mmCIF file of C-alpha atoms in Angstrom:
data_model
loop_
_atom_site.group_PDB
_atom_site.id
_atom_site.type_symbol
_atom_site.label_atom_id
_atom_site.label_comp_id
_atom_site.label_asym_id
_atom_site.label_seq_id
_atom_site.Cartn_x
_atom_site.Cartn_y
_atom_site.Cartn_z
ATOM 1 C CA MET H 1 68.541 135.862 91.754
ATOM 2 C CA LYS H 2 67.075 132.569 90.550
ATOM 3 C CA CYS H 3 65.800 132.751 86.967
ATOM 4 C CA PHE H 4 63.502 130.265 85.262
ATOM 5 C CA TYR H 5 62.576 129.303 81.702
ATOM 6 C CA HIS H 6 60.947 126.136 80.368
ATOM 7 C CA PRO H 7 62.107 125.347 76.807
ATOM 8 C CA ASP H 8 58.674 123.984 75.833
ATOM 9 C CA GLN H 9 57.579 127.606 75.549
ATOM 10 C CA ALA H 10 58.956 127.404 72.004
ATOM 11 C CA MET H 11 56.011 125.135 71.138
ATOM 12 C CA HIS H 12 53.890 128.270 70.735
ATOM 13 C CA ALA H 13 55.331 130.072 67.724
ATOM 14 C CA PRO H 14 52.679 131.690 65.514
ATOM 15 C CA PRO H 15 54.371 133.102 62.399
ATOM 16 C CA THR H 16 51.897 135.934 61.820
ATOM 17 C CA PHE H 17 49.093 137.933 63.396
ATOM 18 C CA LEU H 18 46.613 140.428 61.978
ATOM 19 C CA LEU H 19 47.568 144.115 62.281
ATOM 20 C CA ARG H 20 45.424 146.850 60.737
ATOM 21 C CA GLY H 21 43.759 144.157 58.665
ATOM 22 C CA GLN H 22 47.026 142.827 57.280
ATOM 23 C CA PRO H 23 48.841 139.595 58.207
ATOM 24 C CA VAL H 24 52.304 140.568 59.465
ATOM 25 C CA ALA H 25 55.177 138.689 61.083
ATOM 26 C CA SER H 26 54.467 138.133 64.757
ATOM 27 C CA PRO H 27 56.967 139.794 67.116
ATOM 28 C CA GLU H 28 55.975 137.312 69.832
ATOM 29 C CA GLY H 29 57.992 134.196 69.111
ATOM 30 C CA PRO H 30 60.871 132.062 70.422
ATOM 31 C CA VAL H 31 63.434 134.662 69.346
ATOM 32 C CA ARG H 32 62.210 136.785 72.257
ATOM 33 C CA ALA H 33 63.421 134.139 74.689
ATOM 34 C CA GLU H 34 66.802 134.036 72.951
ATOM 35 C CA LEU H 35 67.254 137.807 73.220
ATOM 36 C CA LEU H 36 66.057 137.946 76.817
ATOM 37 C CA THR H 37 68.411 135.099 77.717
ATOM 38 C CA GLN H 38 71.250 137.154 76.270
ATOM 39 C CA GLY H 39 70.167 140.053 78.472
ATOM 40 C CA LEU H 40 70.294 137.860 81.546
ATOM 41 C CA ALA H 41 73.758 136.642 80.563
ATOM 42 C CA LYS H 42 74.946 140.261 80.363
ATOM 43 C CA ALA H 43 73.750 140.642 83.942
ATOM 44 C CA GLY H 44 75.565 137.453 85.000
ATOM 45 C CA LEU H 45 72.349 135.449 85.424
ATOM 46 C CA VAL H 46 71.563 131.942 84.200
ATOM 47 C CA LEU H 47 68.290 130.120 83.619
ATOM 48 C CA THR H 48 66.911 127.010 85.302
ATOM 49 C CA ALA H 49 64.147 124.914 83.702
ATOM 50 C CA PRO H 50 61.139 123.864 85.795
ATOM 51 C CA VAL H 51 60.882 120.085 86.090
ATOM 52 C CA GLU H 52 57.297 119.886 84.815
ATOM 53 C CA SER H 53 55.215 121.963 82.434
ATOM 54 C CA ASP H 54 51.819 120.375 83.114
ATOM 55 C CA SER H 55 51.232 119.114 86.635
ATOM 56 C CA PRO H 56 47.961 118.607 88.547
ATOM 57 C CA LYS H 57 49.087 121.339 90.943
ATOM 58 C CA LEU H 58 49.533 123.806 88.074
ATOM 59 C CA ARG H 59 46.108 122.933 86.645
ATOM 60 C CA LYS H 60 44.478 123.478 90.042
ATOM 61 C CA ARG H 61 46.140 126.882 90.380
ATOM 62 C CA LEU H 62 45.146 127.911 86.854
ATOM 63 C CA GLU H 63 41.537 127.021 87.683
ATOM 64 C CA GLN H 64 41.650 129.738 90.348
ATOM 65 C CA ILE H 65 42.211 132.445 87.732
ATOM 66 C CA HIS H 66 40.681 131.019 84.527
ATOM 67 C CA THR H 67 37.257 129.454 83.958
ATOM 68 C CA PRO H 68 36.992 125.708 83.297
ATOM 69 C CA HIS H 69 35.507 126.161 79.838
ATOM 70 C CA TYR H 70 38.335 128.520 78.852
ATOM 71 C CA LEU H 71 40.999 125.999 79.872
ATOM 72 C CA THR H 72 39.081 123.243 78.084
ATOM 73 C CA PHE H 73 38.867 125.456 74.997
ATOM 74 C CA LEU H 74 42.619 126.047 74.914
ATOM 75 C CA GLU H 75 43.327 122.351 75.353
ATOM 76 C CA THR H 76 40.847 120.994 72.796
ATOM 77 C CA ILE H 77 40.092 123.662 70.207
ATOM 78 C CA TYR H 78 42.817 122.808 67.694
ATOM 79 C CA ALA H 79 41.611 119.266 67.024
ATOM 80 C CA ARG H 80 37.994 120.405 66.817
ATOM 81 C CA TRP H 81 38.979 123.288 64.537
ATOM 82 C CA GLN H 82 40.870 121.025 62.171
ATOM 83 C CA ALA H 83 37.782 118.798 61.859
ATOM 84 C CA LEU H 84 35.886 121.698 60.270
ATOM 85 C CA PRO H 85 35.733 121.779 56.457
ATOM 86 C CA ASN H 86 38.309 124.134 54.882
ATOM 87 C CA ALA H 87 39.735 125.091 58.266
ATOM 88 C CA ALA H 88 42.864 127.260 58.353
ATOM 89 C CA GLU H 89 46.102 125.918 59.793
ATOM 90 C CA PHE H 90 45.771 128.185 62.841
ATOM 91 C CA VAL H 91 42.709 128.773 64.994
ATOM 92 C CA ALA H 92 41.588 132.375 64.501
ATOM 93 C CA PRO H 93 38.172 133.954 65.132
ATOM 94 C CA ASN H 94 35.910 135.449 62.489
ATOM 95 C CA ILE H 95 33.109 136.505 64.841
ATOM 96 C CA HIS H 96 33.014 138.085 68.297
ATOM 97 C CA PRO H 97 30.166 138.679 70.779
ATOM 98 C CA CYS H 98 30.507 142.468 70.584
ATOM 99 C CA GLY H 99 28.352 144.171 73.185
ATOM 100 C CA GLY H 100 28.418 141.054 75.341
ATOM 101 C CA GLY H 101 27.157 137.604 74.468
ATOM 102 C CA HIS H 102 24.366 135.927 76.395
ATOM 103 C CA HIS H 103 24.851 132.363 75.179
ATOM 104 C CA TYR H 104 28.013 130.247 75.340
ATOM 105 C CA PRO H 105 28.275 128.428 71.993
ATOM 106 C CA ARG H 106 29.057 124.762 71.437
ATOM 107 C CA HIS H 107 30.472 125.235 67.919
ATOM 108 C CA PRO H 108 34.269 125.740 67.558
ATOM 109 C CA ILE H 109 33.842 128.918 65.497
ATOM 110 C CA GLY H 110 31.631 130.456 68.158
ATOM 111 C CA GLN H 111 33.974 129.409 70.947
ATOM 112 C CA ALA H 112 36.972 130.880 69.102
ATOM 113 C CA GLY H 113 35.133 134.210 68.901
ATOM 114 C CA TRP H 114 34.140 134.009 72.569
ATOM 115 C CA HIS H 115 37.601 133.233 73.919
ATOM 116 C CA LEU H 116 40.021 134.894 71.462
ATOM 117 C CA HIS H 117 39.523 138.578 72.079
ATOM 118 C CA ASP H 118 41.565 139.756 69.097
ATOM 119 C CA MET H 119 43.590 138.491 66.134
ATOM 120 C CA ALA H 120 46.926 138.339 67.982
ATOM 121 C CA CYS H 121 46.487 134.832 69.422
ATOM 122 C CA PRO H 122 46.368 132.313 66.556
ATOM 123 C CA LEU H 123 46.578 128.812 68.014
ATOM 124 C CA SER H 124 48.552 125.900 66.596
ATOM 125 C CA ALA H 125 48.515 122.228 67.533
ATOM 126 C CA THR H 126 51.112 122.872 70.256
ATOM 127 C CA SER H 127 50.155 126.367 71.455
ATOM 128 C CA PHE H 128 48.533 125.112 74.649
ATOM 129 C CA GLN H 129 51.673 123.169 75.591
ATOM 130 C CA GLY H 130 53.743 126.294 75.010
ATOM 131 C CA ALA H 131 51.412 128.390 77.151
ATOM 132 C CA LEU H 132 51.483 125.786 79.929
ATOM 133 C CA ALA H 133 55.285 125.866 79.880
ATOM 134 C CA SER H 134 55.168 129.649 80.225
ATOM 135 C CA ALA H 135 52.774 129.332 83.161
ATOM 136 C CA ALA H 136 54.928 126.628 84.751
ATOM 137 C CA THR H 137 57.872 129.027 84.544
ATOM 138 C CA ALA H 138 55.979 131.676 86.520
ATOM 139 C CA GLU H 139 54.856 129.012 88.974
ATOM 140 C CA ALA H 140 58.454 127.851 89.530
ATOM 141 C CA ALA H 141 59.636 131.403 90.226
ATOM 142 C CA ALA H 142 56.811 131.967 92.715
ATOM 143 C CA GLU H 143 57.525 128.651 94.444
ATOM 144 C CA ALA H 144 61.184 129.642 94.758
ATOM 145 C CA VAL H 145 60.079 132.731 96.666
ATOM 146 C CA LEU H 146 57.814 130.606 98.866
ATOM 147 C CA ASP H 147 60.884 128.471 99.561
ATOM 148 C CA GLY H 148 62.815 131.480 100.811
ATOM 149 C CA GLU H 149 64.351 133.198 97.801
ATOM 150 C CA PRO H 150 63.957 136.982 98.208
ATOM 151 C CA VAL H 151 63.343 137.434 94.473
ATOM 152 C CA ALA H 152 62.983 135.219 91.404
ATOM 153 C CA TYR H 153 62.576 135.979 87.693
ATOM 154 C CA ALA H 154 60.372 134.096 85.215
ATOM 155 C CA LEU H 155 61.177 134.397 81.506
ATOM 156 C CA CYS H 156 57.658 133.859 80.202
ATOM 157 C CA ARG H 157 56.560 133.795 76.596
ATOM 158 C CA PRO H 158 53.857 133.874 75.477
ATOM 159 C CA PRO H 159 53.227 136.701 77.942
ATOM 160 C CA GLY H 160 50.096 136.751 80.067
ATOM 161 C CA HIS H 161 48.729 140.047 81.348
ATOM 162 C CA HIS H 162 46.057 140.454 78.635
ATOM 163 C CA ALA H 163 44.611 136.994 79.385
ATOM 164 C CA GLY H 164 41.469 137.322 81.491
ATOM 165 C CA PRO H 165 39.333 134.725 83.243
ATOM 166 C CA GLU H 166 38.073 133.348 79.932
ATOM 167 C CA ARG H 167 39.755 135.168 77.082
ATOM 168 C CA ALA H 168 43.070 135.423 75.294
ATOM 169 C CA GLY H 169 44.344 138.633 73.735
ATOM 170 C CA GLY H 170 47.449 140.599 72.875
ATOM 171 C CA PHE H 171 49.633 137.475 72.428
ATOM 172 C CA CYS H 172 48.563 136.271 75.911
ATOM 173 C CA LEU H 173 46.937 132.883 76.569
ATOM 174 C CA LEU H 174 47.394 132.163 80.307
ATOM 175 C CA ASN H 175 47.931 134.910 82.861
ATOM 176 C CA ASN H 176 51.393 134.254 84.276
ATOM 177 C CA SER H 177 51.484 137.270 86.605
ATOM 178 C CA ALA H 178 48.095 136.367 88.069
ATOM 179 C CA LEU H 179 49.313 132.799 88.516
ATOM 180 C CA ALA H 180 52.419 133.984 90.369
ATOM 181 C CA ALA H 181 50.227 136.078 92.665
ATOM 182 C CA THR H 182 47.967 133.067 93.248
ATOM 183 C CA VAL H 183 50.959 130.972 94.316
ATOM 184 C CA LEU H 184 52.214 133.733 96.627
ATOM 185 C CA ARG H 185 48.746 134.009 98.188
ATOM 186 C CA GLU H 186 49.205 130.471 99.503
ATOM 187 C CA ARG H 187 51.517 131.995 102.116
ATOM 188 C CA PHE H 188 51.120 135.776 102.015
ATOM 189 C CA ALA H 189 47.862 137.468 103.057
ATOM 190 C CA LYS H 190 48.209 140.463 100.728
ATOM 191 C CA VAL H 191 49.950 140.479 97.348
ATOM 192 C CA ALA H 192 50.455 143.384 94.950
ATOM 193 C CA ILE H 193 50.944 143.161 91.179
ATOM 194 C CA ILE H 194 52.688 146.185 89.686
ATOM 195 C CA ASP H 195 52.594 146.246 85.887
ATOM 196 C CA VAL H 196 55.153 148.447 84.115
ATOM 197 C CA ASP H 197 54.441 147.184 80.579
ATOM 198 C CA LEU H 198 53.644 149.567 77.723
ATOM 199 C CA HIS H 199 50.127 148.119 77.585
ATOM 200 C CA HIS H 200 47.488 147.988 80.304
ATOM 201 C CA GLY H 201 47.244 144.575 81.965
ATOM 202 C CA ASN H 202 43.520 144.247 81.356
ATOM 203 C CA GLY H 203 43.390 140.500 81.957
ATOM 204 C CA THR H 204 45.097 140.832 85.332
ATOM 205 C CA GLN H 205 42.731 143.639 86.268
ATOM 206 C CA ASP H 206 39.685 141.556 85.358
ATOM 207 C CA ILE H 207 40.849 138.549 87.392
ATOM 208 C CA PHE H 208 41.289 140.510 90.628
ATOM 209 C CA TYR H 209 38.920 143.472 90.125
ATOM 210 C CA ALA H 210 36.477 142.502 92.891
ATOM 211 C CA ARG H 211 39.110 141.243 95.353
ATOM 212 C CA ASN H 212 41.019 143.024 98.107
ATOM 213 C CA ASP H 213 43.673 140.379 98.771
ATOM 214 C CA VAL H 214 45.502 141.153 95.506
ATOM 215 C CA TRP H 215 46.158 144.792 94.611
ATOM 216 C CA THR H 216 46.729 145.577 90.928
ATOM 217 C CA GLY H 217 48.434 148.661 89.551
ATOM 218 C CA SER H 218 49.425 149.527 86.001
ATOM 219 C CA LEU H 219 51.130 152.379 84.171
ATOM 220 C CA HIS H 220 50.669 152.273 80.408
ATOM 221 C CA ALA H 221 49.967 154.174 77.208
ATOM 222 C CA ASP H 222 46.529 155.780 77.340
ATOM 223 C CA PRO H 223 43.941 153.244 76.106
ATOM 224 C CA SER H 224 41.965 156.069 74.521
ATOM 225 C CA ASP H 225 44.623 155.906 71.806
ATOM 226 C CA PHE H 226 46.346 152.554 72.308
ATOM 227 C CA TYR H 227 45.812 148.816 72.830
ATOM 228 C CA PRO H 228 43.874 147.343 74.653
ATOM 229 C CA PHE H 229 41.589 150.366 74.075
ATOM 230 C CA PHE H 230 38.632 149.237 76.205
ATOM 231 C CA TRP H 231 40.286 148.907 79.641
ATOM 232 C CA GLY H 232 42.870 150.845 81.619
ATOM 233 C CA GLY H 233 41.222 154.165 82.469
ATOM 234 C CA ALA H 234 42.086 156.033 85.638
ATOM 235 C CA ASP H 235 38.463 155.690 86.770
ATOM 236 C CA GLU H 236 38.709 151.873 87.010
ATOM 237 C CA GLU H 237 39.300 151.456 90.735
ATOM 238 C CA GLY H 238 37.889 148.002 91.500
ATOM 239 C CA SER H 239 34.446 146.760 92.488
ATOM 240 C CA ASP H 240 32.763 145.208 95.524
ATOM 241 C CA GLU H 241 35.475 144.216 98.023
ATOM 242 C CA GLY H 242 38.128 145.340 95.542
ATOM 243 C CA VAL H 243 37.188 149.021 95.468
ATOM 244 C CA GLY H 244 40.416 150.990 95.834
ATOM 245 C CA CYS H 245 42.597 147.959 95.054
ATOM 246 C CA ASN H 246 43.058 148.718 91.347
ATOM 247 C CA VAL H 247 45.088 151.710 90.168
ATOM 248 C CA ASN H 248 45.612 152.738 86.541
ATOM 249 C CA LEU H 249 47.952 155.494 85.414
ATOM 250 C CA PRO H 250 47.420 156.058 81.666
ATOM 251 C CA LEU H 251 50.198 158.087 79.999
ATOM 252 C CA PRO H 252 49.957 160.132 76.792
ATOM 253 C CA VAL H 253 51.185 158.138 73.817
ATOM 254 C CA GLY H 254 54.797 159.101 73.106
ATOM 255 C CA SER H 255 55.639 159.964 76.733
ATOM 256 C CA ASP H 256 59.352 159.879 77.532
ATOM 257 C CA GLY H 257 61.303 158.266 80.337
ATOM 258 C CA GLU H 258 60.856 161.183 82.723
ATOM 259 C CA VAL H 259 57.061 160.950 82.498
ATOM 260 C CA TYR H 260 57.250 157.153 82.772
ATOM 261 C CA LEU H 261 59.417 157.259 85.908
ATOM 262 C CA ASP H 262 57.242 159.967 87.498
ATOM 263 C CA ALA H 263 54.237 157.687 86.994
ATOM 264 C CA LEU H 264 56.171 154.769 88.463
ATOM 265 C CA ALA H 265 56.852 156.798 91.606
ATOM 266 C CA ILE H 266 53.120 157.501 91.986
ATOM 267 C CA LEU H 267 52.247 153.850 91.380
ATOM 268 C CA ILE H 268 54.783 152.669 93.955
ATOM 269 C CA ASP H 269 53.312 155.124 96.461
ATOM 270 C CA HIS H 270 49.859 153.602 95.925
ATOM 271 C CA LEU H 271 51.330 150.103 96.285
ATOM 272 C CA GLN H 272 53.052 150.956 99.556
ATOM 273 C CA ARG H 273 49.830 152.363 100.976
ATOM 274 C CA TYR H 274 48.247 148.976 100.348
ATOM 275 C CA GLU H 275 50.994 147.429 102.544
ATOM 276 C CA PRO H 276 51.425 144.120 100.701
ATOM 277 C CA ASP H 277 53.356 141.176 102.064
ATOM 278 C CA ALA H 278 54.771 140.222 98.650
ATOM 279 C CA VAL H 279 54.942 141.665 95.145
ATOM 280 C CA VAL H 280 54.672 140.454 91.560
ATOM 281 C CA VAL H 281 56.315 142.682 88.955
ATOM 282 C CA ALA H 282 54.727 142.355 85.514
ATOM 283 C CA LEU H 283 57.863 143.421 83.653
ATOM 284 C CA GLY H 284 57.263 144.867 80.222
ATOM 285 C CA LEU H 285 60.226 146.265 78.303
ATOM 286 C CA ASP H 286 58.106 147.453 75.370
ATOM 287 C CA ALA H 287 57.978 151.016 76.678
ATOM 288 C CA HIS H 288 61.338 151.398 74.938
ATOM 289 C CA LYS H 289 61.355 153.960 72.129
ATOM 290 C CA ASP H 290 62.387 151.445 69.455
ATOM 291 C CA ASP H 291 60.071 148.582 70.394
ATOM 292 C CA PRO H 292 58.098 147.404 67.331
ATOM 293 C CA LEU H 293 54.871 148.083 69.247
ATOM 294 C CA ALA H 294 56.161 151.491 70.340
ATOM 295 C CA GLY H 295 53.728 153.702 72.193
ATOM 296 C CA LEU H 296 56.116 155.343 74.640
ATOM 297 C CA ASN H 297 59.560 156.883 74.201
ATOM 298 C CA VAL H 298 61.642 155.401 77.024
ATOM 299 C CA GLU H 299 65.425 154.991 76.737
ATOM 300 C CA THR H 300 67.309 151.902 77.912
ATOM 301 C CA GLU H 301 68.833 153.793 80.849
ATOM 302 C CA ALA H 302 65.392 154.320 82.394
ATOM 303 C CA PHE H 303 65.094 150.596 83.055
ATOM 304 C CA ILE H 304 68.066 150.837 85.432
ATOM 305 C CA GLU H 305 66.009 153.195 87.564
ATOM 306 C CA VAL H 306 62.945 150.941 87.312
ATOM 307 C CA GLY H 307 65.014 148.096 88.731
ATOM 308 C CA LYS H 308 66.380 150.241 91.559
ATOM 309 C CA ARG H 309 62.960 151.482 92.634
ATOM 310 C CA LEU H 310 61.371 148.051 92.643
ATOM 311 C CA LYS H 311 64.288 146.543 94.536
ATOM 312 C CA ALA H 312 63.831 149.287 97.161
ATOM 313 C CA LEU H 313 60.425 147.841 98.062
ATOM 314 C CA SER H 314 62.382 145.180 99.994
ATOM 315 C CA LEU H 315 59.577 142.638 99.784
ATOM 316 C CA PRO H 316 59.473 139.023 98.585
ATOM 317 C CA MET H 317 59.162 139.441 94.811
ATOM 318 C CA VAL H 318 58.472 137.504 91.626
ATOM 319 C CA ILE H 319 59.416 139.243 88.384
ATOM 320 C CA VAL H 320 57.352 137.907 85.481
ATOM 321 C CA GLN H 321 58.318 138.820 81.921
ATOM 322 C CA GLU H 322 55.495 140.382 79.962
ATOM 323 C CA GLY H 323 56.132 142.464 76.810
ATOM 324 C CA GLY H 324 59.296 143.598 75.097
ATOM 325 C CA TYR H 325 59.739 142.581 71.488
ATOM 326 C CA PRO H 326 62.693 141.871 69.202
ATOM 327 C CA THR H 327 65.000 144.792 68.534
ATOM 328 C CA GLU H 328 68.726 145.286 68.895
ATOM 329 C CA HIS H 329 67.948 146.875 72.286
ATOM 330 C CA LEU H 330 65.828 144.172 73.936
ATOM 331 C CA SER H 331 68.730 142.311 75.556
ATOM 332 C CA ALA H 332 70.211 145.573 76.803
ATOM 333 C CA ASN H 333 66.866 146.655 78.250
ATOM 334 C CA LEU H 334 66.592 143.541 80.404
ATOM 335 C CA ALA H 335 70.254 143.784 81.389
ATOM 336 C CA ALA H 336 69.674 147.416 82.418
ATOM 337 C CA PHE H 337 66.730 146.451 84.593
ATOM 338 C CA MET H 338 68.739 143.709 86.263
ATOM 339 C CA GLN H 339 71.691 146.064 86.725
ATOM 340 C CA GLY H 340 69.478 148.508 88.602
ATOM 341 C CA PHE H 341 67.854 145.760 90.604
ATOM 342 C CA ASN H 342 71.177 144.264 91.692
ATOM 343 C CA GLU H 343 72.948 147.501 92.591
#
C-alpha cells in the first residue's frame, strides 16, 4: 500500500482551542502525525511526500468542493485580521450568523464568523499552507489509485470531514475526503465515501447532499448528544438528485465495539447497494474508548475487523485519515486497522 504525507502539514499547529468555554490544549497538532507514522511503521508501511503542496491543479479541484470566497478567506484572513486594532495572535470568531445569514460581510470579523463554524479552528499565519499540504496528501493518494494502485493511504492533518463548501469546523479546514472523491470522479462514474469516524462528517455530507454520483455514508455518535450536534440524523437522506445517496447511522454515546461493527455491516450493505466504482474511506480512529474526544467505547482490536471488512469491498480505494487523537493507543489503532486490511 502506498502511503502519503506532506511535512508542510506541520505548519498548522494551533496550541489551544475553546472547549466548554475554556481554552485547552488542542489535540489536533503535529504530534498526531508522529504517532500515526509510528502506527504505519508497526504495519511495515512507509510514507512518501507529495512533490507539491499548492499546485494549480489542486486549486482547481478544491474549487469543485469549496466556494471561491471561502478559499480566498482562508488564504487572506490572517493578514487582514492582524491589521485590526488589538487583534489576537490567532484568527477566531466572536460572532456567528445563527439562524442563517442573508448578507456576506466584507469585514474580517464578520467573515471569520461566517466561515469558522466553531472555536476549534483558530488560524495562524501558516494555517492555510498546512491545510493545503493536507489536501495535497489526499490528492496524491487519489492520483496513485488513478495510476493503478488498488489502495492508497493519506495521512492528513488537519483532518477534513467537518469542512463544508464554505465553512471550517471541528479542526477541519479543507475537506480531504471530498477532494479524494473528486479526484476519483475524474475516472470513475460512481464513488462512495464511507466515514467511520466518531463524529458525523457533516462537511462531506453538505458537499455531496444533492448529488447522486458520490454516495456518502457515516456511522457516528448520535448528534443529539454529541458534536457536530446539528447534522447527522438518520432522516438526512439527500436532496434533489441525491435523495437516497446519503446514509447516517447515529449510535448511542458510549456504544461499544459490537454495536459499532454491527453498524458498519449495515453501512457497508447500503454502500454495496449503491454499486460504486471506487471508494474513499474517511478513517477516524477516535471511536476508541480512550480517545480524548471519547464518545464511543471501541477497543483497539475492533479496528482489525474494520480493516478486514473494508478490504473485502475489493474496489479501488483511498483511505483518508480523519480523527484519532493523541493517546498511548493511537499508533496501535492505526496498526490494527492496517493489519486487518492487509490480512
